[in-house]
Amino acid sequence: MKTKEKVLQILQNNNDCVSGEFLANECEVSRAAVWKAVKSLRDDGFLIEGTTNGGYKLLGQNDLFSKEAFSTEFSASFPNFSNSHIECFEKIDSTNNYAKKILSECGNLRDESGNLTDAGQKYHNSVIVAECQTAGRGRLGREFVSPKKSGIYLSVIYAPENGIQDPAKLTAFSAVAVCRTLKKLFNLDAQIKWVNDVFLNGKKVSGILTEGIVNFETRKIEAAIVGIGLNIFENDDFSAELKKVAGSIFQYENDVDTEKKVSRIKIAAQIAGETLSIFSEDSQKVINEYREKSFLIGKKVFVHPVIVNNEVYEATVLDIDQNAALVVKTLDGTIKSLNSGEVSIKSESVII
């Protein structure tokens, strides 16, 4: 961890003034190096008060996006990923697009023996996070509205040793990771709509888009890019039609109780860490957790097949199987396991 990141972490963990001498000893650097780190943090927009006795104090909520702030939160909560490659943007077209770009330019992720190359090792478990997206995307090319100051938008790159074996599970597991984050940070009980949407109070607050990087020679999925967007505060960029189905964790920033305020960068770090961690957990246990959070089981839905010209049909959801497929029963009694496509539920005048 760099001196700048260490200083920020110490200041974030202390409500009182911290002396320059203490910071220098903890970071094992000179007082001049501490001063330089503090100056750099101030340049990034952090409000750091300097006292006459040489101490420093972090002021306010400091809800700012920066690589240093993210790295500090990420490393503190998930030390196993402290060496992860991290990039942070104030504005970007799409974090998924950027992740695909850097992977396409880095060369092969694996060598002839199937082992990760230097590039593969660098980008495995990496995180791209942005404060705003100008071209955020959801499944099937849909727009994901990603305004500034109201949400978090990130992508993680996952390139495990043996490649991606169960791509369908990555989206489902990521949805569970988002639910865990909301419970841990805000004590909110979110639910999941198969396969990639997280709901609160009957409205979608988070969407997930998983894309694969395929080696055309081996025909294997070498890496996955998991993009996650989360609406934290309601935003005027949401159209009236979008507001019928899209919600947020909190309606307005000013309405949030002080004890519930958590910086957006902390939320992003928690989601990224929970997502990367959950990929190595016991698959059956995570699927069970996914099933428990699903609000579709037992409900009548309309199935929208991905295949063009296939008609929408009505069915009842019976279960979610161990491969994250949705098990449904059609009107004629046929049992189907859906690995693709979408389902919708009519709720008053809204289809979700």
CSV table of C-alpha atoms in Angstrom, one decimal:
chain,number,residue,atom,x,y,z
A,1,MET,CA,0.0,0.0,0.0
A,2,LYS,CA,1.3,3.4,-0.9
A,3,THR,CA,2.0,6.1,1.7
A,4,LYS,CA,-1.0,8.2,0.4
A,5,GLU,CA,-3.3,5.2,0.8
A,6,LYS,CA,-2.0,4.4,4.3
A,7,VAL,CA,-2.4,8.0,5.4
A,8,LEU,CA,-6.0,8.1,4.1
A,9,GLN,CA,-6.8,4.8,5.8
A,10,ILE,CA,-5.5,6.0,9.2
A,11,LEU,CA,-7.4,9.3,9.0
A,12,GLN,CA,-10.6,7.5,8.0
A,13,ASN,CA,-10.3,5.2,11.1
A,14,ASN,CA,-9.7,8.1,13.5
A,15,ASN,CA,-12.3,10.7,14.5
A,16,ASP,CA,-9.8,12.8,16.4
A,17,CYS,CA,-6.7,14.6,15.1
A,18,VAL,CA,-3.8,12.4,14.2
A,19,SER,CA,-0.2,13.8,14.6
A,20,GLY,CA,2.2,13.9,11.7
A,21,GLU,CA,4.7,12.0,13.9
A,22,PHE,CA,2.2,9.1,14.4
A,23,LEU,CA,1.4,9.0,10.7
A,24,ALA,CA,5.1,9.0,9.9
A,25,ASN,CA,5.8,6.1,12.3
A,26,GLU,CA,2.8,4.1,11.1
A,27,CYS,CA,3.7,4.5,7.5
A,28,GLU,CA,7.5,4.2,8.1
A,29,VAL,CA,8.3,7.3,6.2
A,30,SER,CA,9.5,10.9,7.0
A,31,ARG,CA,7.2,13.7,8.2
A,32,ALA,CA,7.9,15.4,4.8
A,33,ALA,CA,6.5,12.3,3.0
A,34,VAL,CA,3.4,12.5,5.2
A,35,TRP,CA,2.9,16.2,4.3
A,36,LYS,CA,3.3,15.3,0.6
A,37,ALA,CA,0.7,12.5,0.9
A,38,VAL,CA,-1.7,14.9,2.7
A,39,LYS,CA,-1.2,17.5,0.0
A,40,SER,CA,-2.0,15.0,-2.7
A,41,LEU,CA,-5.2,13.9,-0.9
A,42,ARG,CA,-6.3,17.5,-0.6
A,43,ASP,CA,-5.7,17.9,-4.4
A,44,ASP,CA,-8.0,15.0,-4.9
A,45,GLY,CA,-10.7,16.8,-3.0
A,46,PHE,CA,-10.4,15.3,0.5
A,47,LEU,CA,-11.1,17.8,3.3
A,48,ILE,CA,-8.2,17.4,5.6
A,49,GLU,CA,-7.7,19.9,8.4
A,50,GLY,CA,-4.2,20.8,9.6
A,51,THR,CA,-3.7,21.9,13.2
A,52,THR,CA,-1.0,24.1,14.7
A,53,ASN,CA,0.6,21.1,16.4
A,54,GLY,CA,1.2,19.3,13.1
A,55,GLY,CA,-1.8,17.0,13.4
A,56,TYR,CA,-4.4,16.1,10.7
A,57,LYS,CA,-8.1,15.4,10.7
A,58,LEU,CA,-10.4,14.2,7.9
A,59,LEU,CA,-13.5,16.3,7.8
A,60,GLY,CA,-17.0,15.6,6.5
A,61,GLN,CA,-18.3,12.6,4.6
A,62,ASN,CA,-15.7,13.0,1.8
A,63,ASP,CA,-17.9,11.2,-0.6
A,64,LEU,CA,-15.4,11.4,-3.4
A,65,PHE,CA,-14.3,9.0,-6.1
A,66,SER,CA,-10.6,8.3,-6.3
A,67,LYS,CA,-8.4,5.3,-6.8
A,68,GLU,CA,-6.7,5.9,-3.4
A,69,ALA,CA,-10.0,6.0,-1.5
A,70,PHE,CA,-11.3,2.9,-3.3
A,71,SER,CA,-8.0,1.0,-2.7
A,72,THR,CA,-8.0,2.0,1.0
A,73,GLU,CA,-11.5,0.7,1.5
A,74,PHE,CA,-11.0,-2.4,-0.7
A,75,SER,CA,-7.7,-3.5,0.9
A,76,ALA,CA,-9.0,-2.9,4.5
A,77,SER,CA,-12.1,-5.0,4.0
A,78,PHE,CA,-10.7,-7.6,1.6
A,79,PRO,CA,-7.0,-8.0,2.2
A,80,ASN,CA,-6.8,-11.1,0.0
A,81,PHE,CA,-7.3,-8.7,-3.0
A,82,SER,CA,-5.0,-6.0,-1.8
A,83,ASN,CA,-2.8,-6.5,-4.9
A,84,SER,CA,-5.7,-6.3,-7.4
A,85,HIS,CA,-5.3,-4.0,-10.4
A,86,ILE,CA,-7.7,-1.0,-9.8
A,87,GLU,CA,-8.8,1.8,-12.1
A,88,CYS,CA,-11.2,4.6,-11.1
A,89,PHE,CA,-12.9,7.1,-13.4
A,90,GLU,CA,-15.1,10.2,-12.8
A,91,LYS,CA,-16.8,9.5,-16.1
A,92,ILE,CA,-16.6,6.7,-18.6
A,93,ASP,CA,-18.7,5.3,-21.4
A,94,SER,CA,-19.0,1.9,-19.7
A,95,THR,CA,-16.9,0.0,-17.2
A,96,ASN,CA,-17.6,-3.2,-19.1
A,97,ASN,CA,-16.5,-1.6,-22.4
A,98,TYR,CA,-13.3,-0.4,-20.8
A,99,ALA,CA,-12.6,-3.8,-19.2
A,100,LYS,CA,-13.0,-5.5,-22.6
A,101,LYS,CA,-10.7,-2.9,-24.2
A,102,ILE,CA,-7.8,-3.5,-21.8
A,103,LEU,CA,-8.2,-7.3,-22.1
A,104,SER,CA,-8.2,-7.1,-25.9
A,105,GLU,CA,-5.0,-5.0,-25.8
A,106,CYS,CA,-3.0,-7.0,-23.2
A,107,GLY,CA,-2.4,-10.1,-25.4
A,108,ASN,CA,-3.1,-13.7,-24.4
A,109,LEU,CA,-4.4,-14.3,-20.8
A,110,ARG,CA,-3.0,-17.9,-20.9
A,111,ASP,CA,0.0,-19.6,-22.4
A,112,GLU,CA,0.0,-22.8,-24.4
A,113,SER,CA,0.0,-24.9,-21.2
A,114,GLY,CA,-3.2,-23.1,-20.0
A,115,ASN,CA,-1.4,-21.1,-17.3
A,116,LEU,CA,-2.1,-17.4,-16.7
A,117,THR,CA,0.4,-15.2,-18.5
A,118,ASP,CA,1.7,-12.0,-16.8
A,119,ALA,CA,-1.2,-10.1,-18.3
A,120,GLY,CA,-3.6,-12.8,-17.0
A,121,GLN,CA,-2.2,-12.6,-13.5
A,122,LYS,CA,-2.3,-8.8,-13.6
A,123,TYR,CA,-6.0,-8.5,-14.6
A,124,HIS,CA,-7.4,-11.5,-12.7
A,125,ASN,CA,-9.5,-10.0,-9.8
A,126,SER,CA,-9.1,-6.5,-11.1
A,127,VAL,CA,-11.7,-3.8,-10.6
A,128,ILE,CA,-12.9,-0.9,-12.8
A,129,VAL,CA,-15.1,1.6,-11.0
A,130,ALA,CA,-16.8,4.8,-12.2
A,131,GLU,CA,-18.9,7.6,-10.7
A,132,CYS,CA,-20.8,8.1,-14.0
A,133,GLN,CA,-21.4,6.1,-17.2
A,134,THR,CA,-22.4,7.8,-20.4
A,135,ALA,CA,-23.3,4.6,-22.2
A,136,GLY,CA,-24.1,2.1,-19.4
A,137,ARG,CA,-25.6,-1.1,-20.7
A,138,GLY,CA,-27.9,-3.8,-19.4
A,139,ARG,CA,-28.8,-7.2,-20.8
A,140,LEU,CA,-29.8,-7.5,-24.5
A,141,GLY,CA,-28.3,-4.1,-25.2
A,142,ARG,CA,-30.7,-2.1,-23.0
A,143,GLU,CA,-29.6,1.2,-21.6
A,144,PHE,CA,-28.6,1.4,-17.9
A,145,VAL,CA,-29.0,5.0,-16.8
A,146,SER,CA,-25.9,5.8,-14.8
A,147,PRO,CA,-26.0,9.5,-13.6
A,148,LYS,CA,-23.3,11.1,-11.5
A,149,LYS,CA,-23.5,11.4,-7.8
A,150,SER,CA,-26.5,9.0,-7.5
A,151,GLY,CA,-25.1,5.5,-7.8
A,152,ILE,CA,-22.0,3.3,-8.3
A,153,TYR,CA,-21.0,1.5,-11.4
A,154,LEU,CA,-18.2,-1.1,-11.5
A,155,SER,CA,-16.8,-4.1,-13.4
A,156,VAL,CA,-14.7,-6.9,-12.0
A,157,ILE,CA,-12.5,-9.1,-14.2
A,158,TYR,CA,-12.4,-12.8,-13.2
A,159,ALA,CA,-9.9,-15.1,-14.9
A,160,PRO,CA,-9.6,-18.2,-12.7
A,161,GLU,CA,-6.9,-20.8,-13.3
A,162,ASN,CA,-9.1,-23.2,-15.2
A,163,GLY,CA,-11.2,-20.6,-17.1
A,164,ILE,CA,-14.9,-20.0,-16.6
A,165,GLN,CA,-16.6,-23.4,-16.1
A,166,ASP,CA,-20.1,-22.2,-15.1
A,167,PRO,CA,-20.8,-18.8,-16.7
A,168,ALA,CA,-24.5,-18.8,-15.8
A,169,LYS,CA,-23.6,-18.9,-12.1
A,170,LEU,CA,-21.5,-15.8,-12.1
A,171,THR,CA,-24.5,-13.4,-12.6
A,172,ALA,CA,-26.5,-15.2,-10.0
A,173,PHE,CA,-23.6,-15.2,-7.5
A,174,SER,CA,-23.0,-11.5,-8.1
A,175,ALA,CA,-26.6,-10.8,-7.3
A,176,VAL,CA,-26.2,-12.5,-4.0
A,177,ALA,CA,-23.0,-10.4,-3.4
A,178,VAL,CA,-25.0,-7.2,-3.9
A,179,CYS,CA,-27.7,-8.4,-1.5
A,180,ARG,CA,-25.0,-9.2,1.1
A,181,THR,CA,-23.6,-5.7,0.7
A,182,LEU,CA,-26.9,-4.0,1.3
A,183,LYS,CA,-27.5,-6.1,4.3
A,184,LYS,CA,-24.1,-5.6,5.8
A,185,LEU,CA,-23.9,-1.8,5.2
A,186,PHE,CA,-27.5,-0.8,5.5
A,187,ASN,CA,-29.4,-3.7,7.1
A,188,LEU,CA,-31.6,-3.9,4.0
A,189,ASP,CA,-33.2,-7.2,2.9
A,190,ALA,CA,-33.1,-7.1,-0.9
A,191,GLN,CA,-34.6,-9.7,-3.2
A,192,ILE,CA,-33.6,-11.1,-6.6
A,193,LYS,CA,-35.5,-11.4,-9.8
A,194,TRP,CA,-34.0,-14.1,-12.0
A,195,VAL,CA,-31.5,-13.8,-13.2
A,196,ASN,CA,-29.7,-10.5,-12.8
A,197,ASP,CA,-31.9,-7.9,-11.0
A,198,VAL,CA,-31.8,-6.9,-7.4
A,199,PHE,CA,-35.0,-5.4,-5.9
A,200,LEU,CA,-36.0,-3.3,-2.9
A,201,ASN,CA,-39.6,-2.4,-2.0
A,202,GLY,CA,-40.8,-3.8,-5.3
A,203,LYS,CA,-38.4,-1.8,-7.5
A,204,LYS,CA,-35.1,-2.6,-9.3
A,205,VAL,CA,-32.1,-1.0,-7.6
A,206,SER,CA,-29.3,-3.0,-9.2
A,207,GLY,CA,-28.6,-4.7,-12.5
A,208,ILE,CA,-25.8,-7.1,-13.5
A,209,LEU,CA,-24.3,-7.7,-16.9
A,210,THR,CA,-21.8,-10.6,-17.4
A,211,GLU,CA,-19.8,-10.8,-20.5
A,212,GLY,CA,-17.2,-13.5,-21.5
A,213,ILE,CA,-13.8,-13.3,-23.1
A,214,VAL,CA,-13.4,-16.2,-25.4
A,215,ASN,CA,-10.2,-17.8,-26.8
A,216,PHE,CA,-11.3,-18.7,-30.4
A,217,GLU,CA,-8.5,-21.3,-30.7
A,218,THR,CA,-9.4,-23.2,-27.6
A,219,ARG,CA,-13.1,-22.2,-27.6
A,220,LYS,CA,-12.9,-21.6,-23.9
A,221,ILE,CA,-14.1,-18.7,-21.9
A,222,GLU,CA,-10.9,-17.4,-20.4
A,223,ALA,CA,-12.3,-14.6,-18.4
A,224,ALA,CA,-15.5,-13.0,-17.4
A,225,ILE,CA,-16.4,-9.3,-17.0
A,226,VAL,CA,-19.1,-8.8,-14.4
A,227,GLY,CA,-20.6,-5.3,-14.6
A,228,ILE,CA,-22.7,-4.1,-11.6
A,229,GLY,CA,-24.8,-0.9,-11.3
A,230,LEU,CA,-26.5,0.2,-8.1
A,231,ASN,CA,-28.9,3.1,-7.6
A,232,ILE,CA,-28.2,4.7,-4.3
A,233,PHE,CA,-30.2,8.0,-4.6
A,234,GLU,CA,-33.1,8.9,-6.8
A,235,ASN,CA,-32.0,11.1,-9.8
A,236,ASP,CA,-33.8,13.5,-12.1
A,237,ASP,CA,-32.2,11.7,-15.1
A,238,PHE,CA,-34.7,8.9,-14.5
A,239,SER,CA,-37.7,9.3,-16.8
A,240,ALA,CA,-41.2,9.1,-15.4
A,241,GLU,CA,-41.6,5.7,-17.1
A,242,LEU,CA,-38.3,4.5,-15.7
A,243,LYS,CA,-39.3,5.5,-12.2
A,244,LYS,CA,-42.2,3.1,-12.3
A,245,VAL,CA,-39.8,0.1,-12.3
A,246,ALA,CA,-36.4,1.6,-11.1
A,247,GLY,CA,-35.8,2.5,-7.5
A,248,SER,CA,-32.9,3.4,-5.2
A,249,ILE,CA,-31.6,2.5,-1.8
A,250,PHE,CA,-32.6,5.9,-0.5
A,251,GLN,CA,-34.9,8.4,-2.1
A,252,TYR,CA,-32.8,11.5,-1.6
A,253,GLU,CA,-29.4,12.0,-0.1
A,254,ASN,CA,-30.5,14.7,2.3
A,255,ASP,CA,-33.1,12.3,3.7
A,256,VAL,CA,-30.5,9.8,4.9
A,257,ASP,CA,-29.9,9.6,8.6
A,258,THR,CA,-26.4,10.4,9.6
A,259,GLU,CA,-25.8,6.9,11.0
A,260,LYS,CA,-26.8,5.4,7.7
A,261,LYS,CA,-24.5,7.5,5.5
A,262,VAL,CA,-21.9,5.4,3.8
A,263,SER,CA,-19.6,6.8,1.1
A,264,ARG,CA,-20.3,5.6,-2.4
A,265,ILE,CA,-16.7,4.5,-2.8
A,266,LYS,CA,-17.1,2.3,0.3
A,267,ILE,CA,-20.3,0.7,-1.2
A,268,ALA,CA,-18.4,0.1,-4.5
A,269,ALA,CA,-15.5,-1.5,-2.6
A,270,GLN,CA,-17.8,-3.7,-0.6
A,271,ILE,CA,-19.7,-4.9,-3.7
A,272,ALA,CA,-16.5,-5.6,-5.6
A,273,GLY,CA,-15.0,-7.6,-2.7
A,274,GLU,CA,-18.1,-9.5,-2.0
A,275,THR,CA,-18.4,-10.4,-5.7
A,276,LEU,CA,-14.8,-11.6,-6.1
A,277,SER,CA,-15.0,-13.5,-2.8
A,278,ILE,CA,-18.3,-15.3,-3.6
A,279,PHE,CA,-16.9,-16.9,-6.7
A,280,SER,CA,-14.7,-19.2,-4.6
A,281,GLU,CA,-17.4,-20.2,-2.2
A,282,ASP,CA,-19.3,-23.4,-2.1
A,283,SER,CA,-21.6,-23.4,-5.1
A,284,GLN,CA,-24.5,-25.2,-3.6
A,285,LYS,CA,-24.6,-22.9,-0.5
A,286,VAL,CA,-24.6,-19.8,-2.7
A,287,ILE,CA,-27.3,-21.2,-5.0
A,288,ASN,CA,-29.4,-21.9,-1.9
A,289,GLU,CA,-28.9,-18.3,-0.7
A,290,TYR,CA,-29.9,-17.1,-4.2
A,291,ARG,CA,-33.0,-19.3,-4.1
A,292,GLU,CA,-34.0,-17.9,-0.6
A,293,LYS,CA,-33.8,-14.3,-2.0
A,294,SER,CA,-35.8,-15.0,-5.1
A,295,PHE,CA,-39.3,-13.6,-5.2
A,296,LEU,CA,-40.3,-15.5,-8.3
A,297,ILE,CA,-40.8,-19.0,-6.9
A,298,GLY,CA,-44.5,-19.9,-6.8
A,299,LYS,CA,-45.5,-16.9,-9.0
A,300,LYS,CA,-47.0,-16.8,-12.5
A,301,VAL,CA,-44.6,-15.2,-15.0
A,302,PHE,CA,-44.4,-14.5,-18.7
A,303,VAL,CA,-41.4,-16.1,-20.4
A,304,HIS,CA,-39.7,-14.1,-23.1
A,305,PRO,CA,-37.4,-16.4,-25.1
A,306,VAL,CA,-34.2,-15.0,-26.5
A,307,ILE,CA,-34.7,-16.8,-29.9
A,308,VAL,CA,-36.3,-14.4,-32.4
A,309,ASN,CA,-40.0,-15.1,-33.3
A,310,ASN,CA,-40.5,-17.4,-30.4
A,311,GLU,CA,-43.7,-16.5,-28.7
A,312,VAL,CA,-44.0,-15.3,-25.1
A,313,TYR,CA,-45.7,-17.8,-22.9
A,314,GLU,CA,-47.1,-18.0,-19.4
A,315,ALA,CA,-45.7,-20.3,-16.7
A,316,THR,CA,-45.4,-20.9,-13.0
A,317,VAL,CA,-42.0,-20.7,-11.4
A,318,LEU,CA,-41.3,-23.9,-9.5
A,319,ASP,CA,-37.7,-23.6,-8.4
A,320,ILE,CA,-34.1,-22.5,-9.3
A,321,ASP,CA,-31.8,-25.4,-9.8
A,322,GLN,CA,-28.1,-25.9,-8.9
A,323,ASN,CA,-27.0,-24.4,-12.2
A,324,ALA,CA,-29.0,-21.2,-11.6
A,325,ALA,CA,-31.6,-22.2,-14.2
A,326,LEU,CA,-35.2,-21.2,-13.6
A,327,VAL,CA,-37.5,-24.2,-13.4
A,328,VAL,CA,-41.0,-23.4,-14.7
A,329,LYS,CA,-44.2,-25.3,-15.5
A,330,THR,CA,-46.2,-24.2,-18.6
A,331,LEU,CA,-49.9,-24.1,-18.9
A,332,ASP,CA,-50.0,-27.5,-20.5
A,333,GLY,CA,-48.0,-29.0,-17.7
A,334,THR,CA,-44.6,-29.1,-19.4
A,335,ILE,CA,-41.6,-28.6,-17.0
A,336,LYS,CA,-38.8,-26.5,-18.5
A,337,SER,CA,-35.4,-25.3,-17.2
A,338,LEU,CA,-34.6,-21.9,-18.5
A,339,ASN,CA,-30.9,-21.1,-19.0
A,340,SER,CA,-31.5,-18.0,-21.0
A,341,GLY,CA,-34.3,-15.5,-21.8
A,342,GLU,CA,-36.2,-13.3,-19.5
A,343,VAL,CA,-39.3,-13.4,-17.4
A,344,SER,CA,-41.7,-10.6,-16.4
A,345,ILE,CA,-44.5,-10.2,-13.8
A,346,LYS,CA,-47.4,-7.8,-14.2
A,347,SER,CA,-47.8,-5.6,-11.1
A,348,GLU,CA,-50.7,-3.3,-11.4
A,349,SER,CA,-49.9,-1.2,-14.6
A,350,VAL,CA,-46.2,-2.0,-14.4
A,351,ILE,CA,-44.4,-5.0,-15.9
A,352,ILE,CA,-41.2,-5.9,-14.0
